[in-house]
Amino acid sequence: MIATGAAVVLVELGGGIAAAYGRYAATAPFARWLGPMVPAWFAWMFQESWSVLVPLALLPFSNPTCLVSPGNLALGGMFLTHYTYRSFVYPLRIRGGKPMPLGISSLAALFCFFNGYLQGRLWTALHVFSLDTAADRAFLACGGAIWLFGWCVNLHSDSILRSLRRPGETGYKIPRGGMFEYVSAANYFGEIVEWSGYAVASRFHVGCLAFALFTACNTGPRALHHHLWYLQKFEDYPRDRRALIPFVW
C-alpha cells in the first residue's frame, strides 16, 4: 500500500498528471482509454461501498475476543463511520458533480476492497487492540480526538463545497470559510488528519499506518493540483492560502 502511494506521488507530482476525475477528467492524458463516463453519485457509491461491505462480510469469520475489545470497536467505528457516510450519504448529496471514467472508479473500488479487507481483518480477527495500560488508553484517546477533528473538518468542508452550487449548476467558485481560509483542499486536509488519528489510536500498527500514509500520498498531490488550478482560474484567489498544510504548503 505504501509503495502504491509512492507511485501515485511520483506520477502526479513528478509527471504533473492529475487523476482523471472531477475537473481534470476531460483534459487528462489517455482519458478516452479509461472507459465510459458514469454519474458522479454512482461512481462514489460503487467505489467506496466496498469499504463497508467487506468488513461486514468478515464478521462471521471473526475472533470473538476482537469483537469485544473496546480498542477494536473504536477503530472499527472510526473506519465504518467515515465510509458509511462516504458511500451512502455523500453521493446522494452531490450537486452538479462531474461524471467519472468507469476505469478510475473501478481502480478506486479495487483499493477500497483491498483496504476494507485489510482493516476489517485487523479489528475483527488478527489483532486485539487492548487498553490494558495507561499508554494504550492515552493513544486511543489522543488518536480518537485527532480523528474526530479531522472528521468534522471533512464534513464541514464537504458542506461548504456543496453550498457553492445551486441545483443544476456545474461550475466552480472560490470556497470560503472553515479550513478553506487556510488551505485550498480543506476536505483533503480533514481526511489526512482523520486517518492520522486512526493510526495514532492503533499505536501505529503497520496496517493502520500504511493506510494513513497512502491517504496522504493519494490526496496530497491532488491538493496541489487544485491549488494551482484555483490560482490560474481566479484572479482574486487568496494568495496567502496554502495547498494542504496551513501556513506551510
Short mmCIF file of C-alpha atoms in Angstrom, two decimals:
data_model
loop_
_atom_site.label_atom_id
_atom_site.label_comp_id
_atom_site.label_asym_id
_atom_site.label_seq_id
_atom_site.Cartn_x
_atom_site.Cartn_y
_atom_site.Cartn_z
CA MET A 1 0.00 0.00 0.00
CA ILE A 2 2.84 2.38 0.84
CA ALA A 3 4.55 1.53 -2.46
CA THR A 4 1.31 2.29 -4.31
CA GLY A 5 1.07 5.63 -2.55
CA ALA A 6 4.66 6.44 -3.52
CA ALA A 7 3.84 5.60 -7.14
CA VAL A 8 0.87 7.99 -7.03
CA VAL A 9 3.13 10.79 -5.77
CA LEU A 10 5.69 10.04 -8.48
CA VAL A 11 3.10 10.15 -11.27
CA GLU A 12 1.05 13.11 -10.04
CA LEU A 13 3.86 15.33 -8.78
CA GLY A 14 6.80 14.13 -10.83
CA GLY A 15 4.79 13.73 -14.01
CA GLY A 16 2.41 16.61 -13.35
CA ILE A 17 -0.58 14.37 -14.13
CA ALA A 18 -3.78 14.77 -12.09
CA ALA A 19 -6.04 11.75 -11.58
CA ALA A 20 -8.65 11.79 -14.35
CA TYR A 21 -11.83 12.61 -12.46
CA GLY A 22 -13.67 15.75 -11.44
CA ARG A 23 -12.33 18.93 -13.05
CA TYR A 24 -9.46 17.03 -14.70
CA ALA A 25 -11.45 14.26 -16.41
CA ALA A 26 -11.77 15.99 -19.77
CA THR A 27 -8.12 17.06 -20.08
CA ALA A 28 -6.27 14.11 -18.55
CA PRO A 29 -3.92 12.16 -20.85
CA PHE A 30 -5.40 8.87 -22.09
CA ALA A 31 -8.81 9.88 -20.69
CA ARG A 32 -10.58 8.20 -23.58
CA TRP A 33 -9.00 4.87 -22.63
CA LEU A 34 -10.45 4.94 -19.12
CA GLY A 35 -13.88 3.65 -20.06
CA PRO A 36 -17.31 5.27 -20.30
CA MET A 37 -18.25 8.17 -18.07
CA VAL A 38 -20.65 7.38 -15.23
CA PRO A 39 -22.56 9.79 -12.95
CA ALA A 40 -20.54 11.07 -10.01
CA TRP A 41 -23.03 9.76 -7.43
CA PHE A 42 -22.89 6.25 -8.89
CA ALA A 43 -19.09 6.25 -9.10
CA TRP A 44 -18.66 7.30 -5.47
CA MET A 45 -21.21 4.79 -4.19
CA PHE A 46 -19.78 1.96 -6.29
CA GLN A 47 -16.17 2.52 -5.31
CA GLU A 48 -16.48 3.47 -1.64
CA SER A 49 -19.14 0.97 -0.54
CA TRP A 50 -16.64 -1.91 -0.55
CA SER A 51 -15.03 -0.29 2.49
CA VAL A 52 -18.25 -1.00 4.39
CA LEU A 53 -19.46 -4.22 2.77
CA VAL A 54 -16.18 -6.15 3.02
CA PRO A 55 -15.60 -5.62 6.78
CA LEU A 56 -19.24 -6.53 7.47
CA ALA A 57 -18.82 -9.70 5.38
CA LEU A 58 -15.86 -10.65 7.59
CA LEU A 59 -17.90 -10.67 10.80
CA PRO A 60 -18.94 -14.36 10.56
CA PHE A 61 -15.23 -15.26 10.46
CA SER A 62 -14.19 -13.03 13.35
CA ASN A 63 -12.31 -13.71 16.56
CA PRO A 64 -14.77 -13.20 19.46
CA THR A 65 -12.02 -11.62 21.56
CA CYS A 66 -11.52 -8.93 18.93
CA LEU A 67 -15.23 -8.18 18.73
CA VAL A 68 -15.50 -7.34 22.43
CA SER A 69 -12.26 -5.34 22.68
CA PRO A 70 -13.01 -1.61 23.18
CA GLY A 71 -9.93 -0.70 21.15
CA ASN A 72 -11.05 -2.81 18.20
CA LEU A 73 -14.58 -1.45 18.42
CA ALA A 74 -13.27 2.12 18.46
CA LEU A 75 -11.06 1.63 15.41
CA GLY A 76 -13.80 -0.19 13.53
CA GLY A 77 -16.22 2.56 14.47
CA MET A 78 -13.93 5.27 13.09
CA PHE A 79 -13.46 3.43 9.81
CA LEU A 80 -17.08 2.43 9.28
CA THR A 81 -18.44 5.83 10.31
CA HIS A 82 -16.33 7.56 7.68
CA TYR A 83 -17.09 5.11 4.91
CA THR A 84 -20.79 4.75 5.64
CA TYR A 85 -21.08 8.49 5.11
CA ARG A 86 -18.77 8.49 2.08
CA SER A 87 -20.56 5.52 0.47
CA PHE A 88 -24.24 6.13 1.13
CA VAL A 89 -24.76 9.76 2.20
CA TYR A 90 -22.20 11.87 0.35
CA PRO A 91 -23.04 10.51 -3.15
CA LEU A 92 -26.70 11.42 -2.77
CA ARG A 93 -25.84 14.99 -1.74
CA ILE A 94 -23.54 15.78 -4.67
CA ARG A 95 -24.63 18.84 -6.66
CA GLY A 96 -23.55 19.04 -10.27
CA GLY A 97 -20.67 16.61 -9.89
CA LYS A 98 -18.63 15.89 -12.99
CA PRO A 99 -19.05 12.36 -14.43
CA MET A 100 -16.18 9.99 -13.66
CA PRO A 101 -14.48 7.49 -16.00
CA LEU A 102 -15.55 3.98 -15.06
CA GLY A 103 -11.92 2.87 -15.19
CA ILE A 104 -10.92 5.34 -12.47
CA SER A 105 -13.89 4.36 -10.32
CA SER A 106 -13.03 0.68 -10.77
CA LEU A 107 -9.43 1.24 -9.64
CA ALA A 108 -10.71 3.08 -6.57
CA ALA A 109 -13.15 0.22 -5.91
CA LEU A 110 -10.26 -2.26 -6.09
CA PHE A 111 -8.34 -0.27 -3.49
CA CYS A 112 -11.39 0.04 -1.22
CA PHE A 113 -11.98 -3.71 -1.47
CA PHE A 114 -8.37 -4.47 -0.54
CA ASN A 115 -8.19 -1.86 2.21
CA GLY A 116 -11.60 -2.85 3.58
CA TYR A 117 -10.34 -6.42 3.85
CA LEU A 118 -7.05 -5.39 5.46
CA GLN A 119 -8.55 -3.02 8.03
CA GLY A 120 -11.55 -5.27 8.68
CA ARG A 121 -9.38 -8.33 9.29
CA LEU A 122 -7.25 -6.32 11.70
CA TRP A 123 -10.08 -5.40 14.06
CA THR A 124 -12.26 -8.49 13.61
CA ALA A 125 -9.68 -11.29 13.75
CA LEU A 126 -5.96 -10.56 13.59
CA HIS A 127 -5.10 -8.18 16.41
CA VAL A 128 -6.50 -7.26 19.80
CA PHE A 129 -6.04 -3.53 20.39
CA SER A 130 -6.03 -3.78 24.16
CA LEU A 131 -6.50 -0.93 26.61
CA ASP A 132 -4.66 -2.63 29.46
CA THR A 133 -2.12 0.13 30.10
CA ALA A 134 -2.33 3.87 30.58
CA ALA A 135 -0.31 4.29 27.39
CA ASP A 136 -2.85 2.21 25.43
CA ARG A 137 -5.68 4.38 26.69
CA ALA A 138 -3.75 7.60 26.04
CA PHE A 139 -3.02 6.63 22.44
CA LEU A 140 -6.67 5.75 21.84
CA ALA A 141 -7.94 8.97 23.43
CA CYS A 142 -5.45 11.15 21.59
CA GLY A 143 -5.96 9.37 18.28
CA GLY A 144 -9.72 9.45 18.69
CA ALA A 145 -9.66 13.21 19.30
CA ILE A 146 -7.49 13.76 16.22
CA TRP A 147 -9.80 11.56 14.15
CA LEU A 148 -12.87 13.46 15.37
CA PHE A 149 -11.32 16.81 14.50
CA GLY A 150 -10.45 15.58 11.01
CA TRP A 151 -13.92 14.09 10.56
CA CYS A 152 -15.57 17.39 11.48
CA VAL A 153 -13.28 19.34 9.12
CA ASN A 154 -14.06 16.86 6.35
CA LEU A 155 -17.83 17.13 6.84
CA HIS A 156 -17.75 20.92 7.12
CA SER A 157 -15.58 21.25 4.02
CA ASP A 158 -17.93 19.00 2.04
CA SER A 159 -20.81 21.21 3.13
CA ILE A 160 -19.01 24.38 2.01
CA LEU A 161 -18.19 22.90 -1.40
CA ARG A 162 -21.76 21.68 -1.84
CA SER A 163 -23.18 25.10 -0.98
CA LEU A 164 -21.19 26.73 -3.79
CA ARG A 165 -23.54 25.20 -6.35
CA ARG A 166 -27.25 25.63 -6.70
CA PRO A 167 -29.22 22.67 -8.06
CA GLY A 168 -28.28 22.17 -11.70
CA GLU A 169 -25.07 24.21 -11.58
CA THR A 170 -21.78 22.60 -12.60
CA GLY A 171 -19.24 25.45 -12.48
CA TYR A 172 -16.62 26.26 -9.85
CA LYS A 173 -16.38 29.09 -7.34
CA ILE A 174 -13.86 30.07 -4.68
CA PRO A 175 -14.62 28.16 -1.45
CA ARG A 176 -14.60 30.30 1.68
CA GLY A 177 -15.00 29.59 5.37
CA GLY A 178 -13.69 26.97 7.77
CA MET A 179 -10.32 25.48 6.86
CA PHE A 180 -10.71 26.86 3.35
CA GLU A 181 -9.49 30.16 4.76
CA TYR A 182 -6.11 28.47 5.20
CA VAL A 183 -5.83 25.79 2.51
CA SER A 184 -7.24 25.11 -0.94
CA ALA A 185 -8.03 21.47 -0.20
CA ALA A 186 -9.63 21.61 3.23
CA ASN A 187 -11.55 18.38 2.62
CA TYR A 188 -8.31 16.51 1.90
CA PHE A 189 -6.67 18.09 4.95
CA GLY A 190 -9.52 16.78 7.09
CA GLU A 191 -9.23 13.29 5.63
CA ILE A 192 -5.48 13.11 6.22
CA VAL A 193 -5.99 14.26 9.82
CA GLU A 194 -8.71 11.62 10.26
CA TRP A 195 -6.55 8.69 9.24
CA SER A 196 -3.54 10.05 11.08
CA GLY A 197 -5.68 9.94 14.22
CA TYR A 198 -6.75 6.42 13.33
CA ALA A 199 -3.08 5.39 13.10
CA VAL A 200 -2.29 7.05 16.43
CA ALA A 201 -5.24 5.31 18.10
CA SER A 202 -3.88 1.96 16.88
CA ARG A 203 -0.46 2.77 18.38
CA PHE A 204 0.86 2.98 14.84
CA HIS A 205 0.01 -0.57 13.86
CA VAL A 206 1.59 -1.11 10.44
CA GLY A 207 -1.76 -1.76 8.72
CA CYS A 208 -3.36 1.41 10.05
CA LEU A 209 -0.23 3.49 9.49
CA ALA A 210 0.07 2.26 5.90
CA PHE A 211 -3.49 3.42 5.22
CA ALA A 212 -2.78 6.85 6.71
CA LEU A 213 0.37 7.23 4.61
CA PHE A 214 -1.44 6.11 1.46
CA THR A 215 -4.17 8.70 2.10
CA ALA A 216 -1.56 11.46 2.34
CA CYS A 217 0.18 10.25 -0.83
CA ASN A 218 -3.10 10.00 -2.73
CA THR A 219 -4.66 13.31 -1.71
CA GLY A 220 -1.54 15.46 -1.27
CA PRO A 221 -0.65 15.77 -4.98
CA ARG A 222 -4.31 16.36 -5.88
CA ALA A 223 -4.45 19.14 -3.30
CA LEU A 224 -1.51 20.83 -5.03
CA HIS A 225 -3.18 20.44 -8.44
CA HIS A 226 -6.35 22.04 -7.01
CA HIS A 227 -4.35 24.91 -5.53
CA LEU A 228 -2.56 25.69 -8.79
CA TRP A 229 -5.83 25.36 -10.71
CA TYR A 230 -7.58 27.88 -8.43
CA LEU A 231 -4.68 30.34 -8.75
CA GLN A 232 -4.82 30.10 -12.54
CA LYS A 233 -8.61 30.30 -12.85
CA PHE A 234 -9.42 33.07 -10.35
CA GLU A 235 -7.51 36.35 -10.38
CA ASP A 236 -8.89 37.24 -6.95
CA TYR A 237 -7.98 33.90 -5.36
CA PRO A 238 -6.44 34.48 -1.88
CA ARG A 239 -2.66 34.41 -2.33
CA ASP A 240 -1.97 33.59 1.30
CA ARG A 241 -3.72 30.23 1.15
CA ARG A 242 -1.60 27.11 1.06
CA ALA A 243 -2.42 23.91 -0.82
CA LEU A 244 -2.86 21.44 2.04
CA ILE A 245 -0.95 22.28 5.24
CA PRO A 246 -1.91 25.62 6.84
CA PHE A 247 0.89 28.22 6.71
CA VAL A 248 3.36 25.63 5.36
CA TRP A 249 2.49 24.01 1.99
#
